[in-house]
Tab-separated table of C-alpha atoms and ligand atoms in Angstrom:
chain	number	residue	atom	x	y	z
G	1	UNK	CA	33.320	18.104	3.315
G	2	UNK	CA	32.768	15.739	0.876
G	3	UNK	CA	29.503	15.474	-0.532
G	4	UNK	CA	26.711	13.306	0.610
G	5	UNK	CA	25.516	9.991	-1.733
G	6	UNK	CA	24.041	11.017	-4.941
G	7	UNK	CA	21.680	8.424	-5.027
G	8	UNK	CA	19.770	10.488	-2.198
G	9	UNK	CA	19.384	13.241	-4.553
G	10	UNK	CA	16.540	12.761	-6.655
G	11	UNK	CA	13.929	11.913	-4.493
G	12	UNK	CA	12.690	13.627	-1.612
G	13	UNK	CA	11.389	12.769	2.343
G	14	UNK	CA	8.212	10.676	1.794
G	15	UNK	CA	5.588	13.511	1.412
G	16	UNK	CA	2.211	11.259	2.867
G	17	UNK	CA	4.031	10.846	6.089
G	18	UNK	CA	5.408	14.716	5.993
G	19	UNK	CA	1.489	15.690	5.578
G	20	UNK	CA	0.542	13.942	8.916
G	21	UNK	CA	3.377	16.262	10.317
G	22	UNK	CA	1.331	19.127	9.159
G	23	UNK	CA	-1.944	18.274	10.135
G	24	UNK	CA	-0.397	17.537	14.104
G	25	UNK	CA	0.885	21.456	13.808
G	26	UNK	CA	-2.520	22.466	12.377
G	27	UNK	CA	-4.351	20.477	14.200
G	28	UNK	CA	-6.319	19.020	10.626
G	29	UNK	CA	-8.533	16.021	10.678
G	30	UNK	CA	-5.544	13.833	8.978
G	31	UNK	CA	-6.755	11.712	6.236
G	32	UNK	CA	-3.403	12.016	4.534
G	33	UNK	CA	-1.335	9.312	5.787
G	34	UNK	CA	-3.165	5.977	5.808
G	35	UNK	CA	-3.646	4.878	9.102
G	36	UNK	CA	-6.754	3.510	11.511
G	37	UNK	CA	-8.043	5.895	14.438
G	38	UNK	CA	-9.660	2.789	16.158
G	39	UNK	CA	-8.512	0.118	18.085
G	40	UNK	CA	-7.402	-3.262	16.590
G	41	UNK	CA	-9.029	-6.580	17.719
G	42	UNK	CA	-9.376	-7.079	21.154
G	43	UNK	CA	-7.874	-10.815	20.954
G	44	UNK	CA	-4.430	-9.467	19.459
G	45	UNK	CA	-4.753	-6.981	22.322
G	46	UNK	CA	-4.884	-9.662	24.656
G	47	UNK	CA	-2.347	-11.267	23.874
G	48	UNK	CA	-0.122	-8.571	23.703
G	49	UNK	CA	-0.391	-7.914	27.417
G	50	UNK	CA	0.297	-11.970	27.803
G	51	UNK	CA	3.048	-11.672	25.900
G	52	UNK	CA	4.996	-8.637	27.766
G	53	UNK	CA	5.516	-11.347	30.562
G	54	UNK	CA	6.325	-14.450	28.558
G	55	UNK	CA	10.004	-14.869	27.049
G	56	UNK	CA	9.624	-12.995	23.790
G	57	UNK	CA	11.690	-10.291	24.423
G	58	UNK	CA	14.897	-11.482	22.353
G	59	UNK	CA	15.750	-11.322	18.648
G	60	UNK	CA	13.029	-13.813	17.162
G	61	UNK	CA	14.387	-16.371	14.073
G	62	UNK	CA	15.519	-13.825	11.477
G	63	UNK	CA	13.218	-14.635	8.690
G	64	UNK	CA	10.211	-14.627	11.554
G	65	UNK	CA	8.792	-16.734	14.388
G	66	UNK	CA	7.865	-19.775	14.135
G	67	UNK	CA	4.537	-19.483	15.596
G	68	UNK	CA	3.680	-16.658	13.257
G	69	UNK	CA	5.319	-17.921	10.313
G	70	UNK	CA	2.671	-20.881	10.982
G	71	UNK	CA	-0.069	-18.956	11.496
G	72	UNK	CA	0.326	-16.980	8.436
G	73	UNK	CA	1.074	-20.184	6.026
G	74	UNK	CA	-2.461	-21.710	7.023
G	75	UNK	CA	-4.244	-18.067	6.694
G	76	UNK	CA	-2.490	-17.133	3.047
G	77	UNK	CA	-3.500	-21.090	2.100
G	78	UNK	CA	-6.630	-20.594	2.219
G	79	UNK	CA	-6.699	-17.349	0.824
G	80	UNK	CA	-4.565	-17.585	-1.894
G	81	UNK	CA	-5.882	-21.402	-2.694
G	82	UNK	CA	-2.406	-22.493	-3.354
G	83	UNK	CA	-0.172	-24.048	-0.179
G	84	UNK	CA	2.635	-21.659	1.464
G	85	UNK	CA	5.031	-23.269	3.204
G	86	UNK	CA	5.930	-21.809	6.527
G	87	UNK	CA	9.429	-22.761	6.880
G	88	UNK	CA	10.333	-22.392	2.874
G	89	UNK	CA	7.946	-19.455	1.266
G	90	UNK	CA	8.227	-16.844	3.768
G	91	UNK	CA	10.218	-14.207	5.302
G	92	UNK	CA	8.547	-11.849	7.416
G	93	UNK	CA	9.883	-8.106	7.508
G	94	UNK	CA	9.480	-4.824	9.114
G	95	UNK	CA	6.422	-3.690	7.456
G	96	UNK	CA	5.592	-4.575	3.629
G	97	UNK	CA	7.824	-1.131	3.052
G	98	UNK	CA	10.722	-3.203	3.689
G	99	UNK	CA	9.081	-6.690	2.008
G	100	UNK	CA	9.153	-4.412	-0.893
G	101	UNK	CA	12.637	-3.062	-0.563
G	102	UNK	CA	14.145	-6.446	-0.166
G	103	UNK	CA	12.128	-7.857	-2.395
G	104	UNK	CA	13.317	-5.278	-5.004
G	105	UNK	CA	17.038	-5.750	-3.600
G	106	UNK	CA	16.612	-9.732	-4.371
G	107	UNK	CA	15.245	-9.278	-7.735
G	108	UNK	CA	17.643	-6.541	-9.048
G	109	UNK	CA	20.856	-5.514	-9.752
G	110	UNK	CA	22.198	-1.950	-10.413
G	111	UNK	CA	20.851	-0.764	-13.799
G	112	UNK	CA	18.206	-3.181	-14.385
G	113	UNK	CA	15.051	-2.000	-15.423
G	114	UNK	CA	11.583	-2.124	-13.335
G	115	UNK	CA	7.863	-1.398	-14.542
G	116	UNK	CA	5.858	0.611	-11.968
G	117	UNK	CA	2.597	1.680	-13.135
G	118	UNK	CA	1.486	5.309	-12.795
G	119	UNK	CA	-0.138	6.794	-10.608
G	120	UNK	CA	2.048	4.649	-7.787
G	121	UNK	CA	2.591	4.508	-3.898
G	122	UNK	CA	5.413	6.615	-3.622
G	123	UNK	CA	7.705	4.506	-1.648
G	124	UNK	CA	8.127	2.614	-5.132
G	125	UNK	CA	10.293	5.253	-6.734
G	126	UNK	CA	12.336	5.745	-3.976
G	127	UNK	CA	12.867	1.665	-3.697
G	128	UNK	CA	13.704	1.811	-7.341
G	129	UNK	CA	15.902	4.807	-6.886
G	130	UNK	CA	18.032	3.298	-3.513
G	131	UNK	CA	18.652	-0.425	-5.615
G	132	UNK	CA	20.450	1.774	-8.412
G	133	UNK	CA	17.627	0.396	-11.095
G	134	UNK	CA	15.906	2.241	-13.367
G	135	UNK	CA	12.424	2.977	-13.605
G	136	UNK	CA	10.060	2.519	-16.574
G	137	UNK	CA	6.598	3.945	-15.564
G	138	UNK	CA	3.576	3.076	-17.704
G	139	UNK	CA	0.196	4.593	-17.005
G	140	UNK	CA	-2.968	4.094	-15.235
G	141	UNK	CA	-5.610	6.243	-17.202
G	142	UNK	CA	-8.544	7.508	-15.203
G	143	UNK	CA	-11.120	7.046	-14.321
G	144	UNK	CA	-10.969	3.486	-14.688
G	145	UNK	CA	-6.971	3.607	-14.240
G	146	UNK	CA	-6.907	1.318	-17.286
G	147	UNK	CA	-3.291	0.466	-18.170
G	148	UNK	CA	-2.853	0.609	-22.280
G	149	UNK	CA	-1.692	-2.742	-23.348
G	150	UNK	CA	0.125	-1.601	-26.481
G	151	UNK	CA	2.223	0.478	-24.006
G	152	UNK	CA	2.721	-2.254	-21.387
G	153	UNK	CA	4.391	-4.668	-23.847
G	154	UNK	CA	6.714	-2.086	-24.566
G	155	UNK	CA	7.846	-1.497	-21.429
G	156	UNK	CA	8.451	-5.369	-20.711
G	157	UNK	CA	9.707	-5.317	-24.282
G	158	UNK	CA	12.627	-3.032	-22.568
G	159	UNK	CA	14.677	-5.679	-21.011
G	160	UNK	CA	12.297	-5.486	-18.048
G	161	UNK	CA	13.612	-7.287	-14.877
G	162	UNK	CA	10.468	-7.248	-12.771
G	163	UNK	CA	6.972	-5.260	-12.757
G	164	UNK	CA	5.787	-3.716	-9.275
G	165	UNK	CA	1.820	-4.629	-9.028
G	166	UNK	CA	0.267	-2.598	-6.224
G	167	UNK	CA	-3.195	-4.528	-6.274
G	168	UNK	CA	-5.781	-3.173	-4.703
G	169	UNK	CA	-4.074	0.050	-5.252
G	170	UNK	CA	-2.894	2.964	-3.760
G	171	UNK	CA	-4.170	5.908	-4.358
G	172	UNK	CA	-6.082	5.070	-7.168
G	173	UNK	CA	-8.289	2.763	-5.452
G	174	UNK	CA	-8.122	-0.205	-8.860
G	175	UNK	CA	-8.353	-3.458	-8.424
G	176	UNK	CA	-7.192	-5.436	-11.305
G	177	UNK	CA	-9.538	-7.873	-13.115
G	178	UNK	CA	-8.881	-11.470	-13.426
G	179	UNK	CA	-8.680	-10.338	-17.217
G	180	UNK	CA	-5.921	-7.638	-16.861
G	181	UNK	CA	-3.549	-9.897	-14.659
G	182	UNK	CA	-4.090	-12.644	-16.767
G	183	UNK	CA	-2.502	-10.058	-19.500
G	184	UNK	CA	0.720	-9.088	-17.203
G	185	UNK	CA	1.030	-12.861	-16.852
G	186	UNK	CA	1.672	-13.434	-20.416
G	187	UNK	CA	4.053	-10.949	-20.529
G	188	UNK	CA	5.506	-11.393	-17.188
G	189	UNK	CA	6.325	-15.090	-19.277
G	190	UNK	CA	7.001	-13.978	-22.659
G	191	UNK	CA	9.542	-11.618	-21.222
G	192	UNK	CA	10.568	-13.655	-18.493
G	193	UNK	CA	9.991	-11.197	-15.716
G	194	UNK	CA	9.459	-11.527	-12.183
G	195	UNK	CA	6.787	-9.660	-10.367
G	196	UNK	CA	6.453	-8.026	-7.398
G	197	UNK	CA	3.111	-7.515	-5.734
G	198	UNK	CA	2.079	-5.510	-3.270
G	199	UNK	CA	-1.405	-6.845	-1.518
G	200	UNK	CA	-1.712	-4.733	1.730
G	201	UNK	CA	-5.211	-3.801	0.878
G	202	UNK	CA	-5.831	-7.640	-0.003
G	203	UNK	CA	-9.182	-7.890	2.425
G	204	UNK	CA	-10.104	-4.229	1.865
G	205	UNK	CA	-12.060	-4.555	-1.366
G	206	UNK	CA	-15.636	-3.622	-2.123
G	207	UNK	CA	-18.461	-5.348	-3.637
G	208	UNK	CA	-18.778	-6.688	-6.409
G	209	UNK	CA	-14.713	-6.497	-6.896
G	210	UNK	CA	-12.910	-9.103	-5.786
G	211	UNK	CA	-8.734	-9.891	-5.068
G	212	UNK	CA	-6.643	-12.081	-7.670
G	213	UNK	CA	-3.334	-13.102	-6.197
G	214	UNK	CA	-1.115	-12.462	-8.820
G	215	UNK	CA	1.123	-15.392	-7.487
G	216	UNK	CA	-1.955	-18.232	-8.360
G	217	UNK	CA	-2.444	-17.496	-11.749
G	218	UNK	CA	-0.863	-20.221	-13.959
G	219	UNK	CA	2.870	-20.026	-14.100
G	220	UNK	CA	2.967	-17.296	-11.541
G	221	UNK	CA	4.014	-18.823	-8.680
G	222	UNK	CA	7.366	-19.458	-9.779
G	223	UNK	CA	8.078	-15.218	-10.951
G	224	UNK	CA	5.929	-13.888	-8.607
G	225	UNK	CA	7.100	-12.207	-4.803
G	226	UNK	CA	3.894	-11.276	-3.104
G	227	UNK	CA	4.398	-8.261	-0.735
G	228	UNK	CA	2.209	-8.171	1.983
G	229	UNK	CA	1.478	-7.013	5.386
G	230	UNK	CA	-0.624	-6.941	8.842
G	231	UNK	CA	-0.816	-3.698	9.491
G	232	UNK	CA	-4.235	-2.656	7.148
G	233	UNK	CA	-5.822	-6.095	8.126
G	234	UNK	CA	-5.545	-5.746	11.554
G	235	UNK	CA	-5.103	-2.002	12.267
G	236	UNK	CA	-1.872	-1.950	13.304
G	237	UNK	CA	0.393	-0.134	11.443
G	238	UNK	CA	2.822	0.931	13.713
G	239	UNK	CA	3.743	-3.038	14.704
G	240	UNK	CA	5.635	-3.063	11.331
G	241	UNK	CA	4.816	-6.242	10.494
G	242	UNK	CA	5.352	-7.316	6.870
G	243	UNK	CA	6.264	-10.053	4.784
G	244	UNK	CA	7.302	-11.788	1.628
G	245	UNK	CA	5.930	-15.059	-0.224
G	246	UNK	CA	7.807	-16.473	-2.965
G	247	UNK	CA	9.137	-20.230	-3.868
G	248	UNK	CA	11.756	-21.481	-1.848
G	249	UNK	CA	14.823	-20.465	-4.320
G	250	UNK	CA	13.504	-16.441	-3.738
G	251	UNK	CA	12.945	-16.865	-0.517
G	252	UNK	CA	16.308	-18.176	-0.014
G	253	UNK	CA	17.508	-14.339	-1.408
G	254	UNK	CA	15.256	-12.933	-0.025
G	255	UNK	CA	16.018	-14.322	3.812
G	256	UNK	CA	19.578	-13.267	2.940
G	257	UNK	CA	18.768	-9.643	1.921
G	258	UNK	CA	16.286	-9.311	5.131
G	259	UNK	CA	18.711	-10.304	7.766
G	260	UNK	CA	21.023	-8.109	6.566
G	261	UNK	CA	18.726	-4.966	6.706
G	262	UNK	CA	16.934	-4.924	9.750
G	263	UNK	CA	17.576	-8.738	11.605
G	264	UNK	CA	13.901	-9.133	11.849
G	265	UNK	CA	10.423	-7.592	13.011
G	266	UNK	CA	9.864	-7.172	16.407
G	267	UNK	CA	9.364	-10.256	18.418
G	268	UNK	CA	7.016	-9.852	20.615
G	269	UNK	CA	4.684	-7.940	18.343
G	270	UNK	CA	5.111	-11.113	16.522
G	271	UNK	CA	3.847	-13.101	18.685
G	272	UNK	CA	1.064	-10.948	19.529
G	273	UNK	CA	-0.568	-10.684	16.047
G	274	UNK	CA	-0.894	-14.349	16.225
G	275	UNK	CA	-4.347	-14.888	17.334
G	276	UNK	CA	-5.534	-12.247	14.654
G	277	UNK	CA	-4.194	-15.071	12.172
G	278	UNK	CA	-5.884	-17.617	13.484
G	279	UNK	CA	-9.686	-15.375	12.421
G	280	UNK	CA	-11.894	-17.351	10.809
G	281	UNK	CA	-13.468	-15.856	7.286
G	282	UNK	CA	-16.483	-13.617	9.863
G	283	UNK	CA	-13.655	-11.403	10.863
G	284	UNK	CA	-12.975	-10.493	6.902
G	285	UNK	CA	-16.510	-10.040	5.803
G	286	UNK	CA	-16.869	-7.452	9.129
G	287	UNK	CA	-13.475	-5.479	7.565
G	288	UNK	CA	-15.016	-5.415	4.297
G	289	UNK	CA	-18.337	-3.867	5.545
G	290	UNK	CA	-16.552	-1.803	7.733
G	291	UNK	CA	-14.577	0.101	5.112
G	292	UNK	CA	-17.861	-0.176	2.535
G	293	UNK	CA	-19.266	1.563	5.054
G	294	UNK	CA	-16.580	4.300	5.793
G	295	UNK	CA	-15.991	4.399	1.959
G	296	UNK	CA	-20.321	5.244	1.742
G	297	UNK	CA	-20.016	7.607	4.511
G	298	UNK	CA	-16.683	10.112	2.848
G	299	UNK	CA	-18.837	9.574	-0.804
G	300	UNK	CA	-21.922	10.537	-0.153
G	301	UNK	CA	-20.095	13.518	1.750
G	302	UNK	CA	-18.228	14.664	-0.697
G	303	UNK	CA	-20.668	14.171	-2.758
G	304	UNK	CA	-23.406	17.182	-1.011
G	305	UNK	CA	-20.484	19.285	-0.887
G	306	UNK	CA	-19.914	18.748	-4.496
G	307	UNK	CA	-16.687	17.770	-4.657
G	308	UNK	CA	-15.757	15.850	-8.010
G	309	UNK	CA	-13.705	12.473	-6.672
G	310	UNK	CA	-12.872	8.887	-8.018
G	311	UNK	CA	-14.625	5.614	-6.529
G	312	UNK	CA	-12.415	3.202	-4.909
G	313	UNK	CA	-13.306	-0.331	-5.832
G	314	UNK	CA	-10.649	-1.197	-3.100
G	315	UNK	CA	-8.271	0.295	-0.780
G	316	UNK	CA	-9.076	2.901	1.774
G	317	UNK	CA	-8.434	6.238	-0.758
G	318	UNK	CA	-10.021	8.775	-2.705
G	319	UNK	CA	-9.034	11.296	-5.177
G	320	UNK	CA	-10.523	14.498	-5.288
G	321	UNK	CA	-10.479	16.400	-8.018
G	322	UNK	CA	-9.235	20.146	-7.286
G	323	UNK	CA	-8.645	21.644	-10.357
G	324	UNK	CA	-11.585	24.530	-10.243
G	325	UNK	CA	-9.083	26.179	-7.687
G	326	UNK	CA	-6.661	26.405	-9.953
G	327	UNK	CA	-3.716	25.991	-7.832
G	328	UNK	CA	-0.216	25.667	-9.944
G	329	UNK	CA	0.719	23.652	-6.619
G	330	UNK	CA	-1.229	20.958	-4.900
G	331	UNK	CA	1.308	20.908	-2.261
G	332	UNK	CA	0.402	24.403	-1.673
G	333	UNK	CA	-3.321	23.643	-1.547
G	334	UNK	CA	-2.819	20.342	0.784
G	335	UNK	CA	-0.759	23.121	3.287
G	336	UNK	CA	-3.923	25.499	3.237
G	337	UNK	CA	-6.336	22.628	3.175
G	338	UNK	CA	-4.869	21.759	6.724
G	339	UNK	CA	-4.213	25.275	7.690
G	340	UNK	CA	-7.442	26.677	6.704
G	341	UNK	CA	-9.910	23.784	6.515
G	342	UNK	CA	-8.232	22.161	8.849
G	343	UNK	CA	-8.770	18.827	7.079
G	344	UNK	CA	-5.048	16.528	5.685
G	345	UNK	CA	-4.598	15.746	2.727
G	346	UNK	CA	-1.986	14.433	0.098
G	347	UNK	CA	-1.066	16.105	-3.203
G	348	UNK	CA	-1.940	14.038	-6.077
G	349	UNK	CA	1.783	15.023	-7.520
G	350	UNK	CA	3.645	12.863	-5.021
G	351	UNK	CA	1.779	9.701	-6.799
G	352	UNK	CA	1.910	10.670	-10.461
G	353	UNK	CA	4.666	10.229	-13.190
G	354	UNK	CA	2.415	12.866	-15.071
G	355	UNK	CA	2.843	16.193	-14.343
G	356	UNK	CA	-0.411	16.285	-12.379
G	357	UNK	CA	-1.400	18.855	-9.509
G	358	UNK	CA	-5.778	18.851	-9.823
G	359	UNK	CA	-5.862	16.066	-6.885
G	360	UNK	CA	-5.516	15.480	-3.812
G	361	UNK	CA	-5.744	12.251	-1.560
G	362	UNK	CA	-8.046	11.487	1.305
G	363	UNK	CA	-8.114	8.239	2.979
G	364	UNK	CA	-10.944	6.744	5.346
G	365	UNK	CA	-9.683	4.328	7.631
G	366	UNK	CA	-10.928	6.465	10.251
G	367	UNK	CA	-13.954	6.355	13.127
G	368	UNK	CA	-17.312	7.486	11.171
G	369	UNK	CA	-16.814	10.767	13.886
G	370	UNK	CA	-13.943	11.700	12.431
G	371	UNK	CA	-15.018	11.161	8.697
G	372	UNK	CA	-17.930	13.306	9.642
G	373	UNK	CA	-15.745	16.059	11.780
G	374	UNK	CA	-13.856	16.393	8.236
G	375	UNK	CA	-17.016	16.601	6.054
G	376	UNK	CA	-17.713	19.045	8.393
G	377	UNK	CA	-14.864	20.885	7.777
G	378	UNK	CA	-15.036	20.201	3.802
G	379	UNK	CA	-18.478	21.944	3.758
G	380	UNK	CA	-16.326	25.356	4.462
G	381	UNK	CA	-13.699	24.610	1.724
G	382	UNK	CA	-15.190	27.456	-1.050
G	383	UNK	CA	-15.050	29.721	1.518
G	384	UNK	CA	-11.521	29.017	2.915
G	385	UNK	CA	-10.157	28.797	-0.565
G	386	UNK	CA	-10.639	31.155	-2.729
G	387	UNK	CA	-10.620	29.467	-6.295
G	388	UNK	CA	-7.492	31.636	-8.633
G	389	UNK	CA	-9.519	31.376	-11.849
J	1	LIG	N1	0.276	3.282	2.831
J	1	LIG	C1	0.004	4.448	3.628
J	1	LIG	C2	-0.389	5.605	2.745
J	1	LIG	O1	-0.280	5.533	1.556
J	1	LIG	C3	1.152	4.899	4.450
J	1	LIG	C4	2.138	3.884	4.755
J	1	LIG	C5	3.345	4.471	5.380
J	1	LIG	O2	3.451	5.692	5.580
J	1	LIG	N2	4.257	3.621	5.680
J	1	LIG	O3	-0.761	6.618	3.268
C-alpha cells in the first residue's frame, strides 16, 4: 500500500487530551486536560432545553447565527473598546482550535514562515505543521516567560508571515504587558506581519494583571485575527464554540476557509450560548474570583507539600517543577503520577521547543473538592515516586 501523507509524520496525537485518556483508566483526579467539573450558567442551561423544541435543528448561516453573531459583536465591543461588526468581522467556528486553524489557513501559504513563542499550546505546531508552513519558535524564559527582544526581531526579520500570540497563555500562565505588545506591534508593522491571537483565557486573569487585545492597539486592527472562544468563559467546552474577529477583507478568507472545513458550529448550541452573551460585567468579576480562588486553593497546596511551581498571572495552569525526581521522561512520570498518585497531569515536553522534561502541567478549573481530593493525593507523591538521583 502506498504510504500514508507525510505531513502526518512529524507530529504526534495531541498528548493533553491522550492524558485525560489515562487518568479515566487510572481513575486520576485529571487536571491534565483543561476542562471545568462544574456546571455552566444556569440561564444558558435554560435555554438549551427551550431550544431542543424550537426550529434550530438545521445547518445555521455558515459563518454563524445571526442571533449569536449579534450577541457576540455587542459583548467583544465593549470589551475590546473598538466596534465589531456582526455581519462583517466575524466568523464563528467549531471551537477556537479550528478559529486558529483557519485562521492560520487564511493567513498562509505553503512554506511561509510563522513565529510561535515557546513554551506554546501544542495544537500550534501541529496547525503550523498541517498548512505546510514553517515554524520559527522564539522563547519564553522563565519565570517571568520574558520573550528576548533582540531574538524576536530576528525572527520577524525572517520573512515572517504572521506571529501566533496565545495571550493569557497556555501553560505558562503570562499575560503580556501593555509594554511587550506594544513591542510585537512595531514589528508586527515594520515587518508587515499579521497576527494571530489566541484570547480563550481573555476573562480568566488575576489581579493586578489585566487583558490587552492585541487587535486595539494602534494599527492592529487591520493585521490582527483575534482567536477566541466560549468554551473557558462559560464552561462549556464540549459545545465547540469558537470564533474569529478580523476586518472585513480577512474575514471574507476567513468565511471561505471555514465553510469549507466544517460548514459551521452546531446550531442549536448556538443559539443556546446566547443568553450567556448577553451577561452584564457581575458575571466576569464572579469568573475572575472564582479562578483567583481555585488558583489560591492548588498554590497554597502545593505549596505545604513543597512542590516548586510557577504563578499564573492568568489562565487556569501551573507548572510544577519535577526535576528532583530526576526522570529522563516526563511522559513517564505523568503515566506514574496517574497510576500511582492517582492525580493527571501533562508533561512539560509536549509544550516546549527546548528540550525540557523537569515539568509537568496541572490545571484548576475544577470544583475546590476536587482540587483538594488531588492535594490530597499530591501529599503522597515522595512516597509513590521514588526520586532516581
Ligand atoms: N486548552 C486545553 C488544554 O490546554 C485543552 C483544549 C483541548 O483539548 N481542545 O488543556
Amino acid at each position: 500500500m502506498k504510504k500514508l501523507s507525510s505531513r502526518t509524520e512529524s507530529f504526534t496525537d495531541s498528548v493533553i487530551r491522550r492524558m485525560t485518556r489515562v487518568c479515566n483508566r487510572y481513575g486520576a483526579v485529571n487536571l491534565s486536560q483543561g476542562f471545568p467539573d462544574f456546571e455552566p450558567p444556569a440561564a444558558i442551561l435554560k435555554r438549551m432545553e427551550e431550544v431542543a423544541h424550537e426550529d434550530f435543528h438545521q445547518y445555521a448561516v455558515t459563518w454563524g447565527a445571526q442571533n449569536l453573531r449579534e450577541a457576540l459583536a455587542a459583548k467583544q465591543s465593549r470589551f475590546m473598546g473598538h466596534p465589531v461588526d456582526p455581519n462583517s468581522e466575524i466568523v464563528i467556528t467549531c471551537g477556537s482550535t479550528e478559529a486558529m486553524m483557519a485562521a492560520v489557513m487564511t493567513v498562509t501559504d505553503p512554506g511561509d514562515r510563522l513565529i510561535v513563542f515557546s513554551p506554546f499550546y501544542e495544537n500550534y505546531g501541529a496547525d503550523v505543521i498541517l498548512v505546510g508552513a514553517e515554524p520559527i519558535y522564539v522563547p519564553l524564559y522563565p519565570p517571568e516567560f520574558n520573550f528576548d527582544p533582540a531574538e524576536l526581531e530576528a525572527a520577524f526579520r525572517q520573512n515572517a508571515k504572521a506571529l501566533i500570540l496565545c495571550n493569557p497563555s497556555n501553560p505558562s500562565g503570562k499575560v503580556f504587558t501593555r509594554e511587550e505588545l506594544l513591542f510585537i506591534a512595531s514589528l508586527a508593522e515594520k515587518y508587515d506581519a499579521y497576527v494571530i491571537t489566541d484570547e480563550v483565557y481573555e476573562h480568566i486573569v488575576y489581579e493586578p494583571y489585566e487583558h490587552v487585545y492585541f487587535a486595539t492597539l494602534p494599527g492592529m486592527w487591520e493585521r490582527t485575527l483575534s482567536c477566541s472562544s466560549l468554551s473557558k468563559t462559560y464552561s462549556i467546552t464540549g459545545w465547540r464554540i469558537g470564533y474569529i474577529i478580523a476586518p472585513p477583507e480577512i474575514v471574507e478568507v476567513a468565511k471561505k476557509v471555514h465553510d469549507f472545513l466544517t460548514v459551521g458550529a452546531a446550531a442549536p448550541l448556538q443559539e443556546a450560548v446566547v443568553p450567556g452573551l448577553l451577561f452584564d460585567q457581575s458575571y466576569y468579576d464572579w469568573l475572575r474570583g472564582l479562578y483567583t480562588g481555585k488558583r489560591d486553593l492548588l498554590l497554597r497546596g502545593l505549596d505545604d507539600i513543597g512542590i516548586a511551581h510557577t504563578v499564573p498571572q492568568g489562565a487556569y495552569y501551573v507548572l510544577l517543577d519535577i526535576s528532583r525526581y530526576g526522570f529522563e521522561s516526563d511522559l513517564e512520570f505523568c503515566e506514574l503520577l496517574a497510576r500511582d498518585v492517582g492525580v493527571g497531569a501533562v508533561p512539560g515536553s509536549s509544550f516546549f521547543r527546548e528540550p525540557v522534561n523537569h515539568l509537568i502541567r496541572l490545571h484548576f478549573a475544577k470544583k475546590d473538592e476536587t482540587l483538594l481530593e488531588a492535594l490530597n493525593r499530591l501529599e503522597s507523591i515522595d512516597r509513590k515516586i521514588a526520586p532516581r538521583r
